[in-house]
CSV table of C-alpha atoms and ligand atoms in Angstrom, one decimal:
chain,number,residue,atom,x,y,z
A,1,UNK,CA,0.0,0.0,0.0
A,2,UNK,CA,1.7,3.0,-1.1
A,3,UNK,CA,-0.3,6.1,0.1
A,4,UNK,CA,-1.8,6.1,3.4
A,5,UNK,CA,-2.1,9.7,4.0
A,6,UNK,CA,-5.5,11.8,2.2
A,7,UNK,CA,-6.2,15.0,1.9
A,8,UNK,CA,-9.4,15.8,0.0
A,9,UNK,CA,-9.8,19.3,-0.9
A,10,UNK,CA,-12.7,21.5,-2.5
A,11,UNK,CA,-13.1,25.3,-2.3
A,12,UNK,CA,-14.9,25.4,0.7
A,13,UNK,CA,-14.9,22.5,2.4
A,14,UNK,CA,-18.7,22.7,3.1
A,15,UNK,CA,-20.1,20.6,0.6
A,16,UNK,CA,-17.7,18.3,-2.1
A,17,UNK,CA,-14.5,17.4,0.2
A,18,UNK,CA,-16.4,16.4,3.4
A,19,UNK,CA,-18.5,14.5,1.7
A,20,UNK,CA,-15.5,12.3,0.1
A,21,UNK,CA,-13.8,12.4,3.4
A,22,UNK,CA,-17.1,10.7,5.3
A,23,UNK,CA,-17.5,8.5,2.3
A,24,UNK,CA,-14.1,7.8,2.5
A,25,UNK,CA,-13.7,6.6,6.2
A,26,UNK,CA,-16.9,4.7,5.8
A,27,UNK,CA,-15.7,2.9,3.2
A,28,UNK,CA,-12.4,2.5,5.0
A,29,UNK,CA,-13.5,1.0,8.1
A,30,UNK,CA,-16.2,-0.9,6.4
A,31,UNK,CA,-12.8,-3.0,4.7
A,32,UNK,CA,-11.4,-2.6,8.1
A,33,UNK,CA,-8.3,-0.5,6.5
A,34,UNK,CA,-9.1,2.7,8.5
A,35,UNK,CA,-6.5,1.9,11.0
A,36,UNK,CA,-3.3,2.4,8.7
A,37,UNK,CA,-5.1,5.8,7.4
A,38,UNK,CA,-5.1,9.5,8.2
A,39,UNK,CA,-7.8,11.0,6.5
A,40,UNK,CA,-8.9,14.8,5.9
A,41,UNK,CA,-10.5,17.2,4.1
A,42,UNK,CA,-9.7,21.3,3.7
A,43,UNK,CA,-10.6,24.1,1.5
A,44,UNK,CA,-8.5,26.6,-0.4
A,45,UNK,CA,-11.1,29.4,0.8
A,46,UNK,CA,-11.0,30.6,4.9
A,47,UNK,CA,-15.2,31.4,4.6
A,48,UNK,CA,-16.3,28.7,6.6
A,49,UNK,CA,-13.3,28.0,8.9
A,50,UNK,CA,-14.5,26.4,12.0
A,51,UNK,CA,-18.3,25.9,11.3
A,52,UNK,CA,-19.8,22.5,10.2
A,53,UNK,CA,-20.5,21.2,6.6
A,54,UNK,CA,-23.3,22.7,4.8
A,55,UNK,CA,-26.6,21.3,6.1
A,56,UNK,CA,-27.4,19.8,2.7
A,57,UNK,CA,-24.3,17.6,2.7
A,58,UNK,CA,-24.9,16.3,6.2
A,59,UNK,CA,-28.9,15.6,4.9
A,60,UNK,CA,-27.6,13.6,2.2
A,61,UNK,CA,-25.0,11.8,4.0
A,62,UNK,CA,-28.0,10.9,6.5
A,63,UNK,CA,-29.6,9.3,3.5
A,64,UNK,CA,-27.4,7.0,2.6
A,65,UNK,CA,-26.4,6.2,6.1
A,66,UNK,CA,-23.2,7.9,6.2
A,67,UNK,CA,-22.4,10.8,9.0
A,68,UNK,CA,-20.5,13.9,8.0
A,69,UNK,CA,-18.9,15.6,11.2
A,70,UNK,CA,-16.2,17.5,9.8
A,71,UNK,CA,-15.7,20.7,10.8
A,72,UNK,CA,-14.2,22.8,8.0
A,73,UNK,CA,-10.5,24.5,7.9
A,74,UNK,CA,-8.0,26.1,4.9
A,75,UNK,CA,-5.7,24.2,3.2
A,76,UNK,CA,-2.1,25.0,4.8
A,77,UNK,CA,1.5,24.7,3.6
A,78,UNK,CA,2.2,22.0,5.9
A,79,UNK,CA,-0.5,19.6,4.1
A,80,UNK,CA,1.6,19.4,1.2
A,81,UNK,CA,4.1,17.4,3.4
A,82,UNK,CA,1.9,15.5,6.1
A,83,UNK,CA,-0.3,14.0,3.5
A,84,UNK,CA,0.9,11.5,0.8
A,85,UNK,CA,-2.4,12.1,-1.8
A,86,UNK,CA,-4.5,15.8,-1.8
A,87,UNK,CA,-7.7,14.7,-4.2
A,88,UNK,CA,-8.9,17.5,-5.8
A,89,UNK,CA,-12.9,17.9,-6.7
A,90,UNK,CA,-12.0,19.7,-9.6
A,91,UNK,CA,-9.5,21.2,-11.9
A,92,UNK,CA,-9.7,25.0,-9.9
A,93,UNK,CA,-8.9,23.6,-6.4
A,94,UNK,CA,-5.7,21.4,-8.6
A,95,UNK,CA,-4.6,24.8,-10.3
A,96,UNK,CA,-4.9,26.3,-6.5
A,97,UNK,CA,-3.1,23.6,-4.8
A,98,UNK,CA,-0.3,24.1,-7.4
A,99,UNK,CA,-0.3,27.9,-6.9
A,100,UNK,CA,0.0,27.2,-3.1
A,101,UNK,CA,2.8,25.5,-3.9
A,102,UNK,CA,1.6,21.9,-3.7
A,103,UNK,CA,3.9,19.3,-5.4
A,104,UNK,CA,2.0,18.0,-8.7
A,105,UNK,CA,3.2,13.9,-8.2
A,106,UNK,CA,1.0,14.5,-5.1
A,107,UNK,CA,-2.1,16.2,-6.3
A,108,UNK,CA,-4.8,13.6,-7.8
A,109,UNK,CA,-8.3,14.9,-9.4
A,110,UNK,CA,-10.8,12.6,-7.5
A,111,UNK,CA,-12.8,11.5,-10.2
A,112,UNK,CA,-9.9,9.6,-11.8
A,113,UNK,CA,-10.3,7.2,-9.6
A,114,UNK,CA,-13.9,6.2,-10.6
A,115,UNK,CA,-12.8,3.0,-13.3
A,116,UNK,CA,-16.3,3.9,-15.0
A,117,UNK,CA,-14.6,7.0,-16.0
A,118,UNK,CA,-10.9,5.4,-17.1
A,119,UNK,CA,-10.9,6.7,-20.8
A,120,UNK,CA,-12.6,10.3,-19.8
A,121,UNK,CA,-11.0,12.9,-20.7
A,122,UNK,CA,-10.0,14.8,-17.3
A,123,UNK,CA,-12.2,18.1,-18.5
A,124,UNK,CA,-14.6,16.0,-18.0
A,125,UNK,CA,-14.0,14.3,-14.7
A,126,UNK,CA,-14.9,17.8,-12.0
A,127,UNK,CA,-17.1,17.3,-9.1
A,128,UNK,CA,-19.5,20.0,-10.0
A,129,UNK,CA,-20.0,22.6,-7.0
A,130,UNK,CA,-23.5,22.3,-5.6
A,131,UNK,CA,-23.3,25.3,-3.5
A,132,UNK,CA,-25.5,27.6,-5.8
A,133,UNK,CA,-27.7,24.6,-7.1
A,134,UNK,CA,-30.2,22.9,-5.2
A,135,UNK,CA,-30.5,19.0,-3.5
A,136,UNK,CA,-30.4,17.5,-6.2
A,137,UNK,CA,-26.9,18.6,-7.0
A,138,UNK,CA,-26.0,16.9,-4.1
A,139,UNK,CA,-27.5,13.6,-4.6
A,140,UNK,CA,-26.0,13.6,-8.1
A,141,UNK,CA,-22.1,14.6,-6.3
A,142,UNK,CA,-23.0,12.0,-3.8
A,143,UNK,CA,-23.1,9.0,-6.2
A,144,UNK,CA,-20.0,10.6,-8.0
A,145,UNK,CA,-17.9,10.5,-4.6
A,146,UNK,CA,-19.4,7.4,-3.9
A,147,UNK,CA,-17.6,5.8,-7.3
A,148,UNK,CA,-14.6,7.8,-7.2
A,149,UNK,CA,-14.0,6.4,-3.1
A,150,UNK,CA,-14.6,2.7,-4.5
A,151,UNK,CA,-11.9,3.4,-6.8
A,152,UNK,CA,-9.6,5.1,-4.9
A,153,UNK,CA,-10.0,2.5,-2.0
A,154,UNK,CA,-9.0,-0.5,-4.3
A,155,UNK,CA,-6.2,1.2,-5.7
A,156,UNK,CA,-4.5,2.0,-2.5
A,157,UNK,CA,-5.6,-1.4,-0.5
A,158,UNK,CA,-4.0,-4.0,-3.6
B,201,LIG,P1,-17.5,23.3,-1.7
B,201,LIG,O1,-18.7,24.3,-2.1
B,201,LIG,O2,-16.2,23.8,-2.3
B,201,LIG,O3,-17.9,22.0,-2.3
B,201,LIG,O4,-17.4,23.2,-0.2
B,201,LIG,C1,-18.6,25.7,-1.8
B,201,LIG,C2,-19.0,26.1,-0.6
B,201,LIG,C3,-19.0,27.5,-0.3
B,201,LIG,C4,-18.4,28.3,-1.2
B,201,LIG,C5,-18.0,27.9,-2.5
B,201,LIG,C6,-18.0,26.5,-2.7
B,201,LIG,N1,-18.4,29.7,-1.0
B,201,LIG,O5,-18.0,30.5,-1.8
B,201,LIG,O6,-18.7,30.1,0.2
């Protein structure tokens, strides 16, 4: 198992990242690899620093049976050492992470992970911010982060 270490990272950390973070760990501990993890989300924006995820992201995580605790924070320079992977939602948060000087080996968009989505070209493969939209947007990034975490899992556990 070569990376160990996650990061996942969206602009705000209110909606997308948390999401794949809870999906994440539930997935984790449901394969009982959770113990040889550390597992995170941040954002690259400071709005929400300190509150809780976006009550539409904890509704749909209650729907599929998955909590969503986290409590948001900004992406710092010292994540780009103390975590072996950063998954990006989209190609913005990547460009951001590089700009903050984030090495690029370590910097993964998170829907290349989905193997439904292996030939896609990666303009094609953002988690669409459902800030602005309405639940539905949600449900849809759900099943997207729901794939992706699938993916990424296997990759790192074989
Ligand atoms: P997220 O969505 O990046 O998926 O957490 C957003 C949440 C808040 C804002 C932007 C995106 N905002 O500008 O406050």
């Amino acid at each position: 198992m070569a990376h160990q270490r996650f990061l996942f990272v969206c602009l705000g950390n209110i909606c997308r990242s948390p999401l794949a973070e809870a999906i994440f760990i539930h997935r984790a501990r449901e394969q009982d690899l959770l113990e040889s993890m550390r597992i995170d989300s941040a954002g690259i924006g400071h709005w929400h620093v300190g509150g809780r995820a976006d009550p539409r992201t904890i509704e749909v995580g209650r729907l599929h049976g998955i909590e969503v605790p986290s409590i948001a924070r900004q992406v710092q320079a010292a994540d780009f050492e103390s975590f072996d992977l950063l998954l990006a939602m989209d190609r913005e948060n990547r460009r951001d992470l590089l700009a903050l000087g984030c090495e690029p080996s370590r910097i993964r968009l998170m829907r290349s992970f989905d193997p439904t989505l292996a030939e896609t070209h990666e303009r094609k493969l953002d988690v669409p911010d459902p800030y602005l939209g309405g639940p539905e947007g949600f449900e849809e990034i759900y099943h997207m982060l729901q794939r992706a975490c699938e993916g990424l899992l296997q990759e790192v556990s074989s």
